[in-house]
Coordinates of C-alpha atoms in Angstrom, one line a residue:
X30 CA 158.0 94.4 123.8
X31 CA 155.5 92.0 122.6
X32 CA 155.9 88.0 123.0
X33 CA 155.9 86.2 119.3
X34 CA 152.6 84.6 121.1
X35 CA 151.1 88.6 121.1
X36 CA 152.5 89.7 117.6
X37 CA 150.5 86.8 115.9
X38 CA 147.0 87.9 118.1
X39 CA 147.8 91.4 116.9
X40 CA 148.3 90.4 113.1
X41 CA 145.7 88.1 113.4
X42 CA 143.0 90.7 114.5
X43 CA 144.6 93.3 111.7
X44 CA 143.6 90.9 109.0
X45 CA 140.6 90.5 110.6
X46 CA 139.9 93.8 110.9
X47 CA 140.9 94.4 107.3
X48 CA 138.6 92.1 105.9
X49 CA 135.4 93.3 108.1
X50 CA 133.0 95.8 105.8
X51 CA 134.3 99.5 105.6
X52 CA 132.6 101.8 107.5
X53 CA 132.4 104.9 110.0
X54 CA 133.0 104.3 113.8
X55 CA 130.0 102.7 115.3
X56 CA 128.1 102.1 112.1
X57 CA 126.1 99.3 111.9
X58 CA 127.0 96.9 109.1
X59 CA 124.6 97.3 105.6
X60 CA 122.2 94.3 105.5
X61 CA 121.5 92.1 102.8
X62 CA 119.4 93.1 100.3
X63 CA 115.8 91.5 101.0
X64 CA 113.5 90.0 98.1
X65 CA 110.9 92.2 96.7
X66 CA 108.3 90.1 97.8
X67 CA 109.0 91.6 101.5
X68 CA 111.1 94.6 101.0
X69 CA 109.5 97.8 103.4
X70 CA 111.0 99.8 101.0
X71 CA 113.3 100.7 98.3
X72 CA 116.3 100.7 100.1
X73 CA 115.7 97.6 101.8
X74 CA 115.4 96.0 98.5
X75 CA 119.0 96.6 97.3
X76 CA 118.3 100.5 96.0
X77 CA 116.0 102.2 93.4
X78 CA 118.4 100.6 90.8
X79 CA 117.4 96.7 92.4
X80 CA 113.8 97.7 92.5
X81 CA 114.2 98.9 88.7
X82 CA 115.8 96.0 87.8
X83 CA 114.1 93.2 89.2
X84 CA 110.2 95.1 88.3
X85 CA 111.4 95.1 84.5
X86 CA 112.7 91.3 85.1
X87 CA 108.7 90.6 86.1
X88 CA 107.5 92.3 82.7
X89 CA 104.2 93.7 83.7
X90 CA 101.7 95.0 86.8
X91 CA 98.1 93.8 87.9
X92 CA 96.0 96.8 88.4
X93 CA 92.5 97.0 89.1
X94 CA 89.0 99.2 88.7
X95 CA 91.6 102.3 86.9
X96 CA 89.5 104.4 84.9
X97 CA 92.0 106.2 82.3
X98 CA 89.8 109.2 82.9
X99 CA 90.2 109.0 86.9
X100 CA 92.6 111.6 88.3
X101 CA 95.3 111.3 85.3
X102 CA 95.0 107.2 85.4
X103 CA 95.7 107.2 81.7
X104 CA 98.4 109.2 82.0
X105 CA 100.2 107.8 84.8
X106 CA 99.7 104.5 83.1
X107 CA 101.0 105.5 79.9
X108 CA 103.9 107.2 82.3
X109 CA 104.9 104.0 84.4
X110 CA 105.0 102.4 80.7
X111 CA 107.3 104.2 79.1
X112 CA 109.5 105.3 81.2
X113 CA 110.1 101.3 82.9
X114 CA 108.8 99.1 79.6
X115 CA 106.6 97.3 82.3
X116 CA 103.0 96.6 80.7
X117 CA 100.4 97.6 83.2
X118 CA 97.0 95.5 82.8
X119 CA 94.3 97.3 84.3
X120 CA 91.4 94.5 84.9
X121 CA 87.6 96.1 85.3
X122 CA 88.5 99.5 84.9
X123 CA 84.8 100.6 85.9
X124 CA 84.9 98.0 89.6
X125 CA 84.6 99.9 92.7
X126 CA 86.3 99.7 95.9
X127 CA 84.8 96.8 96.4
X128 CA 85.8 95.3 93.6
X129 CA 89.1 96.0 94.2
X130 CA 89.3 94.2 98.0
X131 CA 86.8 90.7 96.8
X132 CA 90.1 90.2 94.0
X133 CA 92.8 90.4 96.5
X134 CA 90.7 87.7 98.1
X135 CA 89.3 85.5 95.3
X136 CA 92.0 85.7 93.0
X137 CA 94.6 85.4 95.7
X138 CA 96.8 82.4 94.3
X139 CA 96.1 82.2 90.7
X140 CA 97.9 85.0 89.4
X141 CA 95.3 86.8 88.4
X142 CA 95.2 89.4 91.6
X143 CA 96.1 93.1 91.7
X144 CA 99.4 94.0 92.9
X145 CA 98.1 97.1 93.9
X146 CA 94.8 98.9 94.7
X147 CA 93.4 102.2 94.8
X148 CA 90.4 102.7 97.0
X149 CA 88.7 105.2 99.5
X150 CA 90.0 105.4 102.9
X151 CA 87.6 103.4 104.8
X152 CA 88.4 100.4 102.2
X153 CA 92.2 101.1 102.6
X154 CA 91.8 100.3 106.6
X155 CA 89.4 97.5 106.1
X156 CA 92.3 95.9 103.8
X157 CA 94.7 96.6 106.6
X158 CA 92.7 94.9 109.1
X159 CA 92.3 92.1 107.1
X160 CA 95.9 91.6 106.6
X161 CA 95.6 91.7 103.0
X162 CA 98.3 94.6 102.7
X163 CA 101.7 94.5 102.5
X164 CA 104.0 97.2 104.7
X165 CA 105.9 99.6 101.8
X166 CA 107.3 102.9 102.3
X167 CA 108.0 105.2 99.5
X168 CA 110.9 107.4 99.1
X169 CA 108.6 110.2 100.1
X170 CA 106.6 108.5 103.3
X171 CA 108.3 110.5 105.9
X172 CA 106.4 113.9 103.9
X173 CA 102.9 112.5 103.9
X174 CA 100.9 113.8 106.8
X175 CA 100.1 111.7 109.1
X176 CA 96.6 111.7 109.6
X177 CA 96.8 110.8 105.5
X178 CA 98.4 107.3 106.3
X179 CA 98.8 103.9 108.2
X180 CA 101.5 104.0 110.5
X181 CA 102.6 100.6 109.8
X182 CA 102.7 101.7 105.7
X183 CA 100.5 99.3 104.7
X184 CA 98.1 102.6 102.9
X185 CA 98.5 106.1 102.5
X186 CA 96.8 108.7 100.8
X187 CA 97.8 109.4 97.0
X188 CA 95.1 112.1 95.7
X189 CA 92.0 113.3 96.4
X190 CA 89.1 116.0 96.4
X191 CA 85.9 117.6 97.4
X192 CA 82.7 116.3 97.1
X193 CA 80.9 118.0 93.9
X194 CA 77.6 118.8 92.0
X195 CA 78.0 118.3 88.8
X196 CA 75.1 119.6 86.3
X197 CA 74.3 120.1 82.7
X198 CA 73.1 123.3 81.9
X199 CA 72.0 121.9 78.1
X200 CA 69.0 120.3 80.0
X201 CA 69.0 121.7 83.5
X202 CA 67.9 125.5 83.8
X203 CA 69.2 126.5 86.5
X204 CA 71.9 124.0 88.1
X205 CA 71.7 123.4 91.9
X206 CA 74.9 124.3 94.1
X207 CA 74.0 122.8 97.4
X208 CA 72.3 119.8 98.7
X209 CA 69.1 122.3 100.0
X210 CA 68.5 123.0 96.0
X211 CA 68.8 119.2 95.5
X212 CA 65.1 119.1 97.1
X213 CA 63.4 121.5 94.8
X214 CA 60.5 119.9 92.2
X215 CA 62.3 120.9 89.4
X216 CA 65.0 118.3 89.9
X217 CA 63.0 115.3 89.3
X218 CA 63.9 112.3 88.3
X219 CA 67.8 113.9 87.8
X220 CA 69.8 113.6 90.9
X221 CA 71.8 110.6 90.6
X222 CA 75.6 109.2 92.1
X223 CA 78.3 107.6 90.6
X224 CA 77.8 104.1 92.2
X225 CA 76.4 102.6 95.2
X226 CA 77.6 103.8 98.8
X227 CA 77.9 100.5 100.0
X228 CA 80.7 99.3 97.0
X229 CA 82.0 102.7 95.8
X230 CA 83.9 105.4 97.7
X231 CA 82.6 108.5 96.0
X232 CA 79.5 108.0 96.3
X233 CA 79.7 106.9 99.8
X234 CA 81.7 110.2 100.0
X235 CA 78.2 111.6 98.5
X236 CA 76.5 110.4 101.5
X237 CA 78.6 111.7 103.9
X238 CA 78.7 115.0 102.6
X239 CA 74.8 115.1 102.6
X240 CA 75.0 114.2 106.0
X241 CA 77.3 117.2 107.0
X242 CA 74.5 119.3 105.2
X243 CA 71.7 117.8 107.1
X244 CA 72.9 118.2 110.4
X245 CA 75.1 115.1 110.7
X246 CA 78.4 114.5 111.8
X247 CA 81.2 112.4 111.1
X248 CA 79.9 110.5 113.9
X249 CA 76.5 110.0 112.1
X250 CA 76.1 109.7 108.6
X251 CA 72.3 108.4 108.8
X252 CA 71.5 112.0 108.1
X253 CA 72.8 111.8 104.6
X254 CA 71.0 108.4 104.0
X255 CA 67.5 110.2 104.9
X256 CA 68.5 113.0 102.9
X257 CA 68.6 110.7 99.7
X258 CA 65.8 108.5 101.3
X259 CA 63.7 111.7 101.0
X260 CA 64.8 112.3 97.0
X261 CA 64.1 109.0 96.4
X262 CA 60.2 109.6 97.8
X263 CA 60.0 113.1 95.7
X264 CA 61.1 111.4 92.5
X265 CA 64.3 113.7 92.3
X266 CA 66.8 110.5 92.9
X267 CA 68.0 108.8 90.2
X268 CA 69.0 105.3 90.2
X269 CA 71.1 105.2 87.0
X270 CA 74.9 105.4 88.0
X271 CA 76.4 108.3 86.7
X272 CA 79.6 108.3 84.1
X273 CA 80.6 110.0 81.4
X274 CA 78.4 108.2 79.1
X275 CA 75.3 108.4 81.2
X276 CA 75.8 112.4 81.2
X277 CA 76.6 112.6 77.8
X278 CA 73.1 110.8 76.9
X279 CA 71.6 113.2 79.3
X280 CA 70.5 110.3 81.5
X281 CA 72.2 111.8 84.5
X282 CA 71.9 115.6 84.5
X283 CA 72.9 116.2 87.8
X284 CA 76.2 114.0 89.6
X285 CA 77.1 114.1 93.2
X286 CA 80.8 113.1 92.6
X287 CA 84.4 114.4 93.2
X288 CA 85.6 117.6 92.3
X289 CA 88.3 116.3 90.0
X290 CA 86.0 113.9 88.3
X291 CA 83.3 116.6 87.5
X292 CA 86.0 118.9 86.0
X293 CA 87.3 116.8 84.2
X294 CA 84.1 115.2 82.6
X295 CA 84.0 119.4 81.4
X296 CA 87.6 119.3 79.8
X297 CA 86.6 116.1 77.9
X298 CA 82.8 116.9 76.4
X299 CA 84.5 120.5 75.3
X300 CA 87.6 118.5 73.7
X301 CA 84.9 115.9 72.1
X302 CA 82.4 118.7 71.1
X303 CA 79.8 116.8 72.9
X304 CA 76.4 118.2 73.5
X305 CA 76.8 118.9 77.0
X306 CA 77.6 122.0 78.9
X307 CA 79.1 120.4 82.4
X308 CA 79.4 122.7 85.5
X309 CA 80.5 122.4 88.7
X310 CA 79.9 123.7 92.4
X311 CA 81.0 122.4 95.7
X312 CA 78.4 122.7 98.1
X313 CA 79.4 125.1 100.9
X314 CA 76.4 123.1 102.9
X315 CA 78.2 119.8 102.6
X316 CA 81.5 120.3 102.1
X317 CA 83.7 117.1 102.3
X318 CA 86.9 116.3 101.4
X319 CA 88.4 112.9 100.9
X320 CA 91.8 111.2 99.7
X321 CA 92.0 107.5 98.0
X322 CA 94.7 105.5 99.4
X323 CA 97.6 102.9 97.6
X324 CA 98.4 99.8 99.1
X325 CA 100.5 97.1 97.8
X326 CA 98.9 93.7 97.6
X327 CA 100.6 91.1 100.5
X328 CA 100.9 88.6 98.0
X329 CA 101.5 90.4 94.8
X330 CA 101.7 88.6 91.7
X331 CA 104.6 91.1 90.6
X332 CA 105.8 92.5 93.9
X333 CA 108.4 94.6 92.5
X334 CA 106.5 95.8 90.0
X335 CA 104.1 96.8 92.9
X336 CA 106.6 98.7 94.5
X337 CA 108.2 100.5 91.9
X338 CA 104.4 101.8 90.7
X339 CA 103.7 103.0 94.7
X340 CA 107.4 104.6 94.2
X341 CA 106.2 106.4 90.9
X342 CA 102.8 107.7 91.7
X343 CA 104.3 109.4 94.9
X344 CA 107.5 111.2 93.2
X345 CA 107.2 114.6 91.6
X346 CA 106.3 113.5 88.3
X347 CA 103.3 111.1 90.0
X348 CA 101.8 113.6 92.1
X349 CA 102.1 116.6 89.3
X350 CA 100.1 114.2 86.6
X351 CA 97.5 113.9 89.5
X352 CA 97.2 117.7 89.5
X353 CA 96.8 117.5 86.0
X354 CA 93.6 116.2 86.4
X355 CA 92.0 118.7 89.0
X356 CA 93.0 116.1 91.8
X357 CA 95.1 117.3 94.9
X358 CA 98.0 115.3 95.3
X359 CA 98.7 114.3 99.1
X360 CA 102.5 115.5 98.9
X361 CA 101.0 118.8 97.6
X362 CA 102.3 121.5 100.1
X363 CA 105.8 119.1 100.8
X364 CA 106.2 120.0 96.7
X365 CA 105.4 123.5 97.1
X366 CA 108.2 124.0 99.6
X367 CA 110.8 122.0 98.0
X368 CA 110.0 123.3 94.1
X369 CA 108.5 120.5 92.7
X370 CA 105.2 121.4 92.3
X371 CA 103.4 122.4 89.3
X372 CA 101.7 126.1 90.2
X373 CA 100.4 126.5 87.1
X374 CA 98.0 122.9 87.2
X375 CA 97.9 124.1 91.2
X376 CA 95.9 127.4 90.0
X377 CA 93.6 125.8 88.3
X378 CA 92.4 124.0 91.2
X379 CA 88.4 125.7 92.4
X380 CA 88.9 127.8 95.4
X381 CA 87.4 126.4 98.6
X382 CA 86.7 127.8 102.2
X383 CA 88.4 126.7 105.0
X384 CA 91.0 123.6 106.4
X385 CA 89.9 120.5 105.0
X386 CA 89.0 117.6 108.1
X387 CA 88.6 114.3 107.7
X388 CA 86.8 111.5 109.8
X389 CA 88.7 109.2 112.0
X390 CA 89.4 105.5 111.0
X391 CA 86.8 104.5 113.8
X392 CA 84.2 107.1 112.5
X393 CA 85.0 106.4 109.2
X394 CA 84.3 101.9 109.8
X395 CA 81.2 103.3 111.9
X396 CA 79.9 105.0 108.7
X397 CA 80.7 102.2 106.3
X398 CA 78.8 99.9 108.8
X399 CA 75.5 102.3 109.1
X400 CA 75.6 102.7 105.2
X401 CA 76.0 98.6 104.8
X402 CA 73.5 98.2 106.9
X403 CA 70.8 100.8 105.9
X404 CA 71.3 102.0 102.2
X405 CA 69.3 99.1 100.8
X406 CA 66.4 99.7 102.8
X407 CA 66.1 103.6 102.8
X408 CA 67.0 104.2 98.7
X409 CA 65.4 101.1 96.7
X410 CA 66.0 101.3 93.1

């Protein structure tokens, strides 16, 4: 029989033990919900429900270099807005990559900086290295592949696409459909890319397909940057950076660009009965595909707000608007097998040939170096 001593240790540890947080045998105790500022991920912030809450609190979201006409941007916008009430503020819609990695720098503690950026891979890792990322997984992190994101979750893959020609047959007679064609007379003066290799992804992307087609490798790109070394000589490479404007004036007749852009620069001159007649082919010489990657900014203006958006363009709804737009979303074939996906936008997608590869970070930072290095000097505008 115990003492009185023994019954009050036994009572004692009851109430103790009554008092401690419920849970099963050997389960850790649930930590404290951590600022948004630092959260890894929803769940670490308090729940989808905290993140909502304390996003709307902030009121809006920093976004830069967002085209509405970029893979279902004006969409997803106009998506985020309504269904949150958080006013996204897109800042130079028409930036590049670039663009996007100088704000995080220069506009780092004035408010002014983007919460989150969108830009091609090799920018993505270069953002990492810098430390200019913060580490966030979405709800659906565990389903991207893994060669499609950082391991630490400061970027992964959101969309992406094939490397295209884009030509209008109002003013081209017969439009090329691989980068050998790109070298015949009749192409003067019409070949262009939408930007400059050494600021924007896609037409860096440009480069390294041309390279592919010219006997390069994603160990050497330098083959691509003869290739439009040698259009520039012949008169066929045109300076002017194409857009949808530039095509519609008929100052760019021919655009190396993504698949999904190209398309949908089609859908929109048909919808706008513009005097153009847009086509596409992806180049079974050069074919390249590539994926843009999110990251959240490390010192986000609106870091919940950050969050939450990275948590909307990767669920269902996200990823489907991307297919909207001709762009592949990276949790493609994780939505085919669970239901989500949208087949019909899926079947609308151009057939290509073949398992997509992709270039290694290291390959990819080699490339971007040899481009940096000897764009300017090969194609003068």
């Amino acid at each position: 029989m115990p003492t009185p001593r023994l019954r009050t240790a036994i009572v004692a540890a009851l109430l103790a033990l009554a008092a401690a947080p419920l849970g099963g045998c050997g389960e850790k105790p649930v930590p404290a919900p951590r600022a948004p500022a630092v959260a890894t991920s929803a769940t670490d912030a308090g729940g989808m429900a905290a993140l909502v809450a304390a996003a709307k609190k902030e009121g809006s979201l920093n976004t830069i270099a967002l085209p509405r006409d970029w893979a279902n941007y004006g969409a997803l916008i106009d998506g985020f807005e309504k269904k949150y009430g958080i006013k996204v503020e897109v800042e130079n819609p028409d930036g590049t990559s670039q663009d996007e990695i100088n704000a995080l720098k220069e506009h780092r503690r004035d408010g002014r900086a983007p919460d989150v950026i969108d830009v091609g891979g090799s920018f993505a890792q270069s953002a990492a290295r810098q430390g200019l990322l913060a580490p966030y997984e979405v709800a659906a992190f565990d389903q991207i592949p893994e060669e499609q994101k950082d391991e630490r979750a400061r970027w992964y893959n959101n969309y992406g696409g094939y490397i295209s020609i884009g030509c209008d047959a109002k003013r081209v007679k017969t439009c090329p459909s691989t980068f050998a064609d790109l070298r015949k007379p009749e192409y003067k003066g019409q070949v262009s890319l939408n930007g400059n290799p050494t600021k924007s992804a896609s037409a860096f992307a440009g480069v390294y397909a041309a390279a592919l087609a010219n006997g390069g490798s994603f160990d050497d790109i330098q083959p691509g940057i003869d290739f439009f070394a040698e259009l520039n000589r012949n008169g066929n490479f045109n300076p002017v950076e194409s857009s949808p404007d530039t095509i519609a004036k008929g100052e760019t007749p021919i655009s190396i660009d993504w698949d999904f852009l190209n398309l949908g620069y089609a859908d929109q001159f048909r919808e706008k009965g513009a005097d153009v007649d847009w086509r596409t082919a992806i180049p079974f010489d050069g074919s390249f595909a590539e994926y843009y990657a999110n990251g959240v900014n490390k010192e986000a203006p609106h870091p919940a707000a950050a969050r939450l958006w990275q948590e909307y363009v990767f669920s269902p709804e996200g990823q489907n608007l991307r297919l909207g737009a001709y762009a592949r979303p990276v949790l493609m074939e994780a939505m085919r097998e669970d239901g989500t996906l949208d087949k019909a936008a899926a079947q609308n997608l151009p057939t290509v040939e073949g398992t997509p590869t992709f270039p290694t970070e290291e390959q990819r930072e080699k490339a971007r170096e040899t481009v940096n290095r000897n764009w300017s000097k090969a194609v003068r505008s």
